[in-house]
Coordinates of C-alpha atoms in Angstrom, one line a residue:
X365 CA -6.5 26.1 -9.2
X366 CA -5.3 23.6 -11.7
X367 CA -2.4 24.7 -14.1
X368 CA -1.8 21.9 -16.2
X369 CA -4.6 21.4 -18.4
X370 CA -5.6 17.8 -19.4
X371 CA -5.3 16.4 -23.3
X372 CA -8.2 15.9 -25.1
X373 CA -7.6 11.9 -25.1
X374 CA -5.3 10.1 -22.8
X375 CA -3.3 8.3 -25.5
X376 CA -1.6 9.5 -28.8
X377 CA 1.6 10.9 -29.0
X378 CA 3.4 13.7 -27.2
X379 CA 6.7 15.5 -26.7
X380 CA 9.3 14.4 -24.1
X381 CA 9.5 16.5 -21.3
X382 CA 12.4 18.8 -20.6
X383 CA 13.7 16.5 -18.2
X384 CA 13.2 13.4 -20.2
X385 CA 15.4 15.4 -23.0
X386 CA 18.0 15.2 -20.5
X387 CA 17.7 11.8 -19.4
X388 CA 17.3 10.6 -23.5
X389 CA 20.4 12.0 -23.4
X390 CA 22.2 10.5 -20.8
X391 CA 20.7 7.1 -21.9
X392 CA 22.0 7.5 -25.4
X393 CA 25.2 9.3 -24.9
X394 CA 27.2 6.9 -22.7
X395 CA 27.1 2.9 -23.6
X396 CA 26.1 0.8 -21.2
X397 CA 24.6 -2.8 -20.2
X398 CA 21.6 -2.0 -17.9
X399 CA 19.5 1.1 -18.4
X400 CA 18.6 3.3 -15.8
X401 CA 15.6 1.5 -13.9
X402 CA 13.1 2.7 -11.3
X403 CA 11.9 -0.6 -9.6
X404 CA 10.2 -1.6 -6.9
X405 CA 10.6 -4.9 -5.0
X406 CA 8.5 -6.0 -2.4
X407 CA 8.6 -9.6 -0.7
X408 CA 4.6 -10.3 0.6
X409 CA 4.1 -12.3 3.6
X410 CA 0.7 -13.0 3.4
X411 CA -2.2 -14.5 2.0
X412 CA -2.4 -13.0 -1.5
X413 CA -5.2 -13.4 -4.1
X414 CA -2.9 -13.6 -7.3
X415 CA -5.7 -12.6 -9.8
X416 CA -6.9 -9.8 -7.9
X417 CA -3.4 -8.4 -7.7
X418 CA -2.7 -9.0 -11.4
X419 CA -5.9 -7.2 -12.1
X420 CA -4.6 -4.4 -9.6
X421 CA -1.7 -4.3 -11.1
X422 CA -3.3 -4.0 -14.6
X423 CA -5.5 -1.2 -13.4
X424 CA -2.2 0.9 -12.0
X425 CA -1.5 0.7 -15.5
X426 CA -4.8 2.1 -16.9
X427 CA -4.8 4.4 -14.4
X428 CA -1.3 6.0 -15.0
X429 CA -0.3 7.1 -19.0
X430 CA 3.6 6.6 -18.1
X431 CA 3.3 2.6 -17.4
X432 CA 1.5 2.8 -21.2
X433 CA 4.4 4.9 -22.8
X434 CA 6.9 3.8 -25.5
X435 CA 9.0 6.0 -27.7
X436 CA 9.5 6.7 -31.1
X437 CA 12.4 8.1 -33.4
X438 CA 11.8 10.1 -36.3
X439 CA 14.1 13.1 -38.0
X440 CA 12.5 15.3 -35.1
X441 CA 14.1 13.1 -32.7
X442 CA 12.1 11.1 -30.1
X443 CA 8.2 11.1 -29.1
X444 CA 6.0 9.5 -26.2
X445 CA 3.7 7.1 -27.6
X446 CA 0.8 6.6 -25.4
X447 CA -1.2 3.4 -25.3
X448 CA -5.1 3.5 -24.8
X449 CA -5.6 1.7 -21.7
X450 CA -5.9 -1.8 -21.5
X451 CA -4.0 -3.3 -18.6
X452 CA -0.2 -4.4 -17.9
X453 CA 0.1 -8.3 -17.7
X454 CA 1.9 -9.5 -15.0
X455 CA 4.8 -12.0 -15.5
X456 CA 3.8 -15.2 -12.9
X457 CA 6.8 -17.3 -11.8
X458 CA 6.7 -19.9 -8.8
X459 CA 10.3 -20.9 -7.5
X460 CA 8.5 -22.6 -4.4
X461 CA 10.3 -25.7 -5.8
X462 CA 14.1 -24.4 -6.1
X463 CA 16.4 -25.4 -3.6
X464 CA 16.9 -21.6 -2.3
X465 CA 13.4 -19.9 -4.0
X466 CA 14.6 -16.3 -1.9
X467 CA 18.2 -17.3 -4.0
X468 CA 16.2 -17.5 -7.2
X469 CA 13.9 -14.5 -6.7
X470 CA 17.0 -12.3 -5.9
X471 CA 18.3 -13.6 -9.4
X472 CA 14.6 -12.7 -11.2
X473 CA 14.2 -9.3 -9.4
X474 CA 17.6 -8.2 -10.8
X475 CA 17.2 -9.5 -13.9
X476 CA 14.6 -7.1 -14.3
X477 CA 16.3 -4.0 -12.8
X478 CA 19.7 -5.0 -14.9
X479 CA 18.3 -5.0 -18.0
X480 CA 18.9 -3.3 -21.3
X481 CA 15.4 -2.1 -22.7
X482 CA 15.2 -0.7 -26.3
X483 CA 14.1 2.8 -26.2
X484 CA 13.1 2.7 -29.6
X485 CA 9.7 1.2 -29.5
X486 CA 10.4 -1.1 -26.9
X487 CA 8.5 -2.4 -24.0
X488 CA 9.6 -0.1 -20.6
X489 CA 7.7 -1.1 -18.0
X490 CA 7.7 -4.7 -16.6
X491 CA 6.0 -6.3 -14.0
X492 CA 6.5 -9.4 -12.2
X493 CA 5.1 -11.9 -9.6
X494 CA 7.4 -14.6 -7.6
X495 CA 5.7 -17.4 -5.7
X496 CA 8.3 -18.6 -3.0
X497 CA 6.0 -20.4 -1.3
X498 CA 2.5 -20.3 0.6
X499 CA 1.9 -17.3 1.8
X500 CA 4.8 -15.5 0.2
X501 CA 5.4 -13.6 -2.6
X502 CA 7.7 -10.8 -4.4
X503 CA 6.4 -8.4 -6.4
X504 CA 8.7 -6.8 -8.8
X505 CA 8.0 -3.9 -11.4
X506 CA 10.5 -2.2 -13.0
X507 CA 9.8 1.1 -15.0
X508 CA 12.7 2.7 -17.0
X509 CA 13.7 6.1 -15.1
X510 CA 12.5 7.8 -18.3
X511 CA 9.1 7.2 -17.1
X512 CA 9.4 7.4 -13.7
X513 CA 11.5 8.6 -10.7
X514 CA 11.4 7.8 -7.0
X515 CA 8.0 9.4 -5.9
X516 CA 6.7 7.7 -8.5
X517 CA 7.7 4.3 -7.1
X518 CA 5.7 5.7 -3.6
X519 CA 2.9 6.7 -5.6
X520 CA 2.8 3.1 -7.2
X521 CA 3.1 0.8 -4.5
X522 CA 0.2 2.9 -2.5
X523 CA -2.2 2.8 -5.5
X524 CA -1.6 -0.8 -6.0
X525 CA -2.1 -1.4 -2.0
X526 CA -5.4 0.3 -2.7
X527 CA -6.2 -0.9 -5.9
X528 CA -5.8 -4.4 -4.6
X529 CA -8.2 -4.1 -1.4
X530 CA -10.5 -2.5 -4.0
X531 CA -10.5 1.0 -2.2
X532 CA -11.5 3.9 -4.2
X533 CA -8.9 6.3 -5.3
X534 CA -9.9 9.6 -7.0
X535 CA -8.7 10.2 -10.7
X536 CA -5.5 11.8 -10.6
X537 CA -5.8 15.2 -12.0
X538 CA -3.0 15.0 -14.7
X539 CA -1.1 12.4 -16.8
X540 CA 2.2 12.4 -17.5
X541 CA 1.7 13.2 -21.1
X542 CA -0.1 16.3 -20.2
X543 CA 2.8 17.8 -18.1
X544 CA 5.2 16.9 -21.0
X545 CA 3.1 18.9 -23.3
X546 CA 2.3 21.7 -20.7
X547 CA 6.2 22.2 -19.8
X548 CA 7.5 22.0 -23.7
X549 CA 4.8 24.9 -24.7
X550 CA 5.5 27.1 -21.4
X551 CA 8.5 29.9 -22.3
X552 CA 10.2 29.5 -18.7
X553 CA 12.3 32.1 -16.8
X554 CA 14.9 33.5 -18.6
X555 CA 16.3 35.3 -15.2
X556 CA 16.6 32.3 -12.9
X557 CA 18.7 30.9 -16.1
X558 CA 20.9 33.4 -16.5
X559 CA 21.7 33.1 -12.9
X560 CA 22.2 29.1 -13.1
X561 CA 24.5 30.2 -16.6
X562 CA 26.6 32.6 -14.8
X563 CA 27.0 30.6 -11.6
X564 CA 28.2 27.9 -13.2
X565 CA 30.3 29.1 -16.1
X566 CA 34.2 27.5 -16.0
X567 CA 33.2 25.0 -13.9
X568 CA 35.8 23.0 -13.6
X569 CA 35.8 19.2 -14.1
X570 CA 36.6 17.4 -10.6
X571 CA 40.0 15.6 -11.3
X572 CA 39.6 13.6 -8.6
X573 CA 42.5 10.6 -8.7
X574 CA 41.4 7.2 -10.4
X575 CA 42.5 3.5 -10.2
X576 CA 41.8 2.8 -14.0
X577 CA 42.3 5.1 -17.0
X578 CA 39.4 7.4 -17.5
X579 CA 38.1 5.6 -21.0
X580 CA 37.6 8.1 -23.9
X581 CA 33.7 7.2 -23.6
X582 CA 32.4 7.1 -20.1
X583 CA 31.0 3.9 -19.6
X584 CA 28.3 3.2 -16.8
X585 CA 28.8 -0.5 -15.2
X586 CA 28.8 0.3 -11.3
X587 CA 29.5 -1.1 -8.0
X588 CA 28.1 -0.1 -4.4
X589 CA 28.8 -0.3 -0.9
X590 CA 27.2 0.3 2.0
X591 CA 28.4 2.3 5.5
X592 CA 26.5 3.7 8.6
X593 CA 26.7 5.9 11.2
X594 CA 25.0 5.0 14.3
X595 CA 22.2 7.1 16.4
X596 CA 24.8 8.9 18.3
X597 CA 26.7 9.9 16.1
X598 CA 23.6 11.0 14.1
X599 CA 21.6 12.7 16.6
X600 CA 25.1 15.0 17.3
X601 CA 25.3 15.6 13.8
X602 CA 21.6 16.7 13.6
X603 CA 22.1 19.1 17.1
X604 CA 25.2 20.5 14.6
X605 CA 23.3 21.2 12.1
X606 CA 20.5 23.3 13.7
X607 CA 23.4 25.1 16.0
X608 CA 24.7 26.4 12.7
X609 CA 21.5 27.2 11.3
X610 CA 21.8 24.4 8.5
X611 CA 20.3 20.9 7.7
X612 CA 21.2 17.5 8.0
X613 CA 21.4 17.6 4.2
X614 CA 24.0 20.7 4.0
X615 CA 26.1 19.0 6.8
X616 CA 26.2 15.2 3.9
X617 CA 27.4 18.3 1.4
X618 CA 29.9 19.8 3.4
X619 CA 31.6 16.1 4.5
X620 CA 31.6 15.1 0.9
X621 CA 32.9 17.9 -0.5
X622 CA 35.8 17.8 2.2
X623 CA 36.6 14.5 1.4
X624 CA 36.4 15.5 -2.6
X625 CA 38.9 18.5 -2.1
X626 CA 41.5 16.3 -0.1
X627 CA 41.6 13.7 -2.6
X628 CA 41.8 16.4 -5.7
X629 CA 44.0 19.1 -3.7
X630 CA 40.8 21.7 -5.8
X631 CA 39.2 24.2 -4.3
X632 CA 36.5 25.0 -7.0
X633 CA 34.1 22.3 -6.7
X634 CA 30.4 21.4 -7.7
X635 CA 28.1 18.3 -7.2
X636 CA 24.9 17.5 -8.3
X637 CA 21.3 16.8 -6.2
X638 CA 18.3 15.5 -7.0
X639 CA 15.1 17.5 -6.2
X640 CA 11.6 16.0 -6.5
X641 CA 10.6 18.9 -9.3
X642 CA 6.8 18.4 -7.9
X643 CA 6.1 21.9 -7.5
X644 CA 2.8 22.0 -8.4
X645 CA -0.2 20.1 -6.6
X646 CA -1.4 19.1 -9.5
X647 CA 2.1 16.9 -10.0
X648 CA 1.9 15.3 -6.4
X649 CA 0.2 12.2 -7.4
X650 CA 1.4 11.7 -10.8
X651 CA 3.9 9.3 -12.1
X652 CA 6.6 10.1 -14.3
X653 CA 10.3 12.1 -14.7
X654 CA 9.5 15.2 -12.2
X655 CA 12.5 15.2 -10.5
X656 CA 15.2 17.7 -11.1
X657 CA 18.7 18.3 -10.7
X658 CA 20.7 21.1 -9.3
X659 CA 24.4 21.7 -9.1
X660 CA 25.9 23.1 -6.1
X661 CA 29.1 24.9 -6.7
X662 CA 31.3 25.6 -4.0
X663 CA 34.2 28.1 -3.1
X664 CA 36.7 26.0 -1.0
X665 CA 39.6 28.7 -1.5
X666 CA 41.3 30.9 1.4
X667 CA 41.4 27.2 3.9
X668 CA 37.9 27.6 5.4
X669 CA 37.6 25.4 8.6
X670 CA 34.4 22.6 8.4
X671 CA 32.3 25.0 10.1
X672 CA 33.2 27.9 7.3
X673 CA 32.6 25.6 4.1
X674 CA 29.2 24.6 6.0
X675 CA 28.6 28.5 6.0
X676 CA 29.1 28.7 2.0
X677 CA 27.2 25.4 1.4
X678 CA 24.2 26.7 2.9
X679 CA 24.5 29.8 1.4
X680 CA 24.7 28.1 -1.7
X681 CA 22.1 25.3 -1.6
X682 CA 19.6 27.9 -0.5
X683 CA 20.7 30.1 -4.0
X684 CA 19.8 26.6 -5.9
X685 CA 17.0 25.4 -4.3
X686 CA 15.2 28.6 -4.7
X687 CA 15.8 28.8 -8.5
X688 CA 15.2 24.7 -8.6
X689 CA 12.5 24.4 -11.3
X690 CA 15.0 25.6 -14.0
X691 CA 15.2 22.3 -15.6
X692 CA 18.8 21.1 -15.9
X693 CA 19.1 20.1 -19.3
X694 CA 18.5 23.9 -20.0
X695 CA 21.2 24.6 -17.6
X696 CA 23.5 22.8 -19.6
X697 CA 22.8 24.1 -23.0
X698 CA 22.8 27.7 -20.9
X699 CA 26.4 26.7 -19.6
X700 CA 27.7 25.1 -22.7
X701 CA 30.5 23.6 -21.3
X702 CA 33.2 22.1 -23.7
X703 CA 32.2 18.5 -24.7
X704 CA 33.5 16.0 -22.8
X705 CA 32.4 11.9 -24.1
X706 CA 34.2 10.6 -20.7
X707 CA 32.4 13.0 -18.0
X708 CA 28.7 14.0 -17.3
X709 CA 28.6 17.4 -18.3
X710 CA 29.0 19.8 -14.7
X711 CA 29.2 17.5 -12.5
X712 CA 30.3 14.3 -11.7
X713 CA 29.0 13.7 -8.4
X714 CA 25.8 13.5 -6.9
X715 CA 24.3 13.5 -3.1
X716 CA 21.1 13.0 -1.9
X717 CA 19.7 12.8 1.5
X718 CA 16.5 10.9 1.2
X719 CA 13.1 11.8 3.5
X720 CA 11.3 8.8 2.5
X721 CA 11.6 5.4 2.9
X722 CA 11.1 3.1 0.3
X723 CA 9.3 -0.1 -0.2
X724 CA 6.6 -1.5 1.4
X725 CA 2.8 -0.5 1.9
X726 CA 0.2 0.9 4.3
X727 CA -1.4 -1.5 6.4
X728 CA -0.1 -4.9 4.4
X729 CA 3.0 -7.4 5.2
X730 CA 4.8 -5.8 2.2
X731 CA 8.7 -5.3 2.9
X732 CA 11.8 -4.3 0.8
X733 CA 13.0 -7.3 -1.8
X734 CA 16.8 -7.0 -2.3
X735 CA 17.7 -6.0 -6.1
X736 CA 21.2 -6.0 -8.4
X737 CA 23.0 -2.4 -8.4
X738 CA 21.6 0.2 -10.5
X739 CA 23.1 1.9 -13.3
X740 CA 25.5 4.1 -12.5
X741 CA 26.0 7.1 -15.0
X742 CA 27.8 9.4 -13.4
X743 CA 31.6 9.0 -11.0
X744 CA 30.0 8.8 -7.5
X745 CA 26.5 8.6 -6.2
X746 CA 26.1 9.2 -2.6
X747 CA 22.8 8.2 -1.1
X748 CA 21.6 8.4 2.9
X749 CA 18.7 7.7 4.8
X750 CA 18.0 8.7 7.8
X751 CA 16.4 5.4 10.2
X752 CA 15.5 4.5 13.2
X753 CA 19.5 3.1 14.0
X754 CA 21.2 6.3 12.6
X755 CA 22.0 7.3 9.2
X756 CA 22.6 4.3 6.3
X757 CA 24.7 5.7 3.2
X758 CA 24.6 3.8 0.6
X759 CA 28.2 4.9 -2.0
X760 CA 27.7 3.3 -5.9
X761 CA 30.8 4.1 -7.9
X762 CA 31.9 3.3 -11.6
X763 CA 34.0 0.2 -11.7
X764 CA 35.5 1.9 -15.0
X765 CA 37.1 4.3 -12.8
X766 CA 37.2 2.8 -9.3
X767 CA 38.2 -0.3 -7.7
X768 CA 35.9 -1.1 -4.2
X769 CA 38.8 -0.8 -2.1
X770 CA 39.2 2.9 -3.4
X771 CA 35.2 2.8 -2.6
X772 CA 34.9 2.1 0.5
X773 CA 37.9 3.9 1.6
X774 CA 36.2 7.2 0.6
X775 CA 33.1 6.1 2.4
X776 CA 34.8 5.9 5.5
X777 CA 36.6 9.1 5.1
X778 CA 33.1 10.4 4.8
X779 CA 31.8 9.0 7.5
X780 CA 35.1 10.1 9.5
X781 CA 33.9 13.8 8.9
X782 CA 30.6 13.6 9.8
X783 CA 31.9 12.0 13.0
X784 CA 34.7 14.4 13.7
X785 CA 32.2 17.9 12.4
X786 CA 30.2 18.3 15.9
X787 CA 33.2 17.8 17.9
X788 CA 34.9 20.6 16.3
X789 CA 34.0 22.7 13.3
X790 CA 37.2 24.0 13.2
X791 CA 39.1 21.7 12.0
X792 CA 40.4 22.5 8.1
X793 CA 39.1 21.2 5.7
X794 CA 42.1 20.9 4.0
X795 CA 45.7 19.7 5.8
X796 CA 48.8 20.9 4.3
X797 CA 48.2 19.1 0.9
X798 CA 49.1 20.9 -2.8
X799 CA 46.0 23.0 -3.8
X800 CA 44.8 24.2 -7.3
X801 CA 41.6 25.4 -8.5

């Protein structure tokens, strides 16, 4: 049965969501250059019937309220606007003539997910169609994460794939606007966020060692790197995992965390991870900001081995996962830690171990476009996929804070513990080094 009800009209105004009031936050908070961007790139090698995919394209639109939203600012603070449907124009562009078109399109894909967009009445979702040459395209659109997260950008690219061979898609049961309005009037748990406010009260912030002075206002330029462990390695870290009764996920945890509390010497740690925040069907093929974050605190005291902080992180990410619909920002005001301009508030970390694969489309010649680095607004991101060759990790770190040597050298300490953890799970996590909580 259905629990979001639908509004009477799909455009008007409504209220943000209460993770959008977390991300209008973050996006106003910190300065920056870029703004946080959901975008999807896809180079398309084959024939393609440009004004049918503009008109697909246009149709995704009409077919999904966030692509239609802008926000206004009043004394109340911001609202969703919602456009009556009417299509998203495509931007056409043919580089088929540059010396290096692929050269140029890199350049036009990340000038799109680099930019800046106004969040007061400005335009947040843009779309955008390179011509390299016969037969070959890129498709770019790029939707402000305010309106948008990364199961929207699956749910996207397979509507437009069907949208474009003109199969029929049913009507998806809510908007975004209606979730916002359905999540703002519900009254929530007050148990589960007692329990988030207690778990993480006195947090400590991680005082992890810098190249540059930590600015006064965090800033949020980044930088990225990427490492990989091969199948073998992989495949014994996966065996590891299910011989201690935990995840691939809990082992990515476990290394970073070791590899956080021997550069800090702390033993009170917590990092942040995403969680898709779909928990209702009626959310599955929506787009918008469903996804949610949770912090995992950990208790690295009393020199557990690597097979004893694996224990607590699985006892822990359990705790949090079951009590994940809590939305975060409500975390924070329930945790009401001391403000802090030059730190995300609880954490300043985040892992993720993705279990899709991005880009491309059923049944078409649609592949990944390479794009410019995101924003970055917290310390450390740490991203991994798990592929065919082993696992990929992609590291993007603040360049106000790090310098890529520092970077990489903490990926490959990473990757050194997930290496070493099957072999023997006793090892400490941390050597004779000075500790402090």
């Amino acid at each position: 049965m259905q629990v979001i009800p639908r509004r009477a009209t799909p455009s008007g105004t409504a209220p943000l969501s209460l993770l959008q009031q977390r991300m209008w936050h973050l996006c106003t908070a910190y300065p920056g250059t870029a703004s946080p961007i959901v975008v999807i790139a896809n180079r398309i090698a084959e024939p393609l019937d440009v004004p049918a995919f503009t008109a697909a394209v246009a149709a995704l639109a009409d077919r999904h309220d966030a692509l239609r939203t802008t926000f206004a600012v009043d004394a109340g603070g911001p609202w969703q606007v919602i456009a009556p449907p009417g299509g998203l124009g495509t931007e056409v562009v043919d580089v088929s003539g540059e010396p290096d078109p692929a050269a140029r399109a890199k350049d036009l894909v990340a000038g799109l997910a680099g930019a800046l967009l106004d969040l007061d009445g400005g335009t947040l979702v843009r779309s955008r169609l390179i011509r390299l040459g016969p037969d070959d395209h890129v498709w770019c659109l790029a939707v402000h994460h305010l309106l948008a997260d990364g199961e929207s950008a699956m749910v996207l690219q397979r509507d437009v794939a069907a949208l474009y061979r003109g199969t029929p898609l049913p009507e998806p049961p809510i908007g975004y606007a209606d979730f916002a309005a359905w999540q703002c009037a519900g009254g929530g748990d007050d148990a589960e966020l007692r329990w988030w406010a207690e778990r993480l009260r006195g947090v400590p912030p991680l005082e992890l060692p810098t190249d540059l002075t930590r600015p006064p206002v965090k800033t949020t330029r980044g930088g990225q790197l990427d490492v990989r462990l091969d199948d073998a390695d992989t495949q014994a870290l996966e065996r590891f995992a299910r011989q201690m009764r935990a995840t691939p996920f809990m082992v990515l945890v476990t290394a970073l965390l070791t590899v956080l509390a021997r550069r800090s010497g702390q033993t009170d740690l917590c990092v942040g991870t995403p969680v898709s925040g779909r928990l209702l069907e009626e959310t599955e093929d929506a787009v918008g900001l469903f996804s949610n974050m949770i912090a995992l605190r950990a208790d690295l005291s009393d020199e557990p081995s690597l097979g004893e902080l694996l224990t607590r992180v699985r006892a822990v990410t359990i705790d949090a996962l079951a009590r994940q619909a809590v939305p975060f920002g409500q975390v924070v005001g329930a945790v009401n830690p001391i403000e802090d301009r030059s730190r995300t508030p609880v954490f300043e970390v985040i892992v993720s171990l993705h279990t899709q694969t991005s880009g491309g489309a059923p049944d078409l010649d649609w592949r990944p476009f390479g794009q410019a680095t995101a924003q970055i607004l917290h310390d450390l991101v740490l991203d991994a996929w798990r592929g065919p060759d082993g696992l990929s990790l992609t590291l993007r770190y603040d360049t106000g804070l790090f310098t890529a040597t520092t970077a990489a050298d903490l990926a490959g300490e990473v990757v050194t513990v997930l290496r070493a953890m099957p072999g023997d799970a006793e090892l400490p996590v941390l050597p004779v080094v000075a500790r402090h909580g």
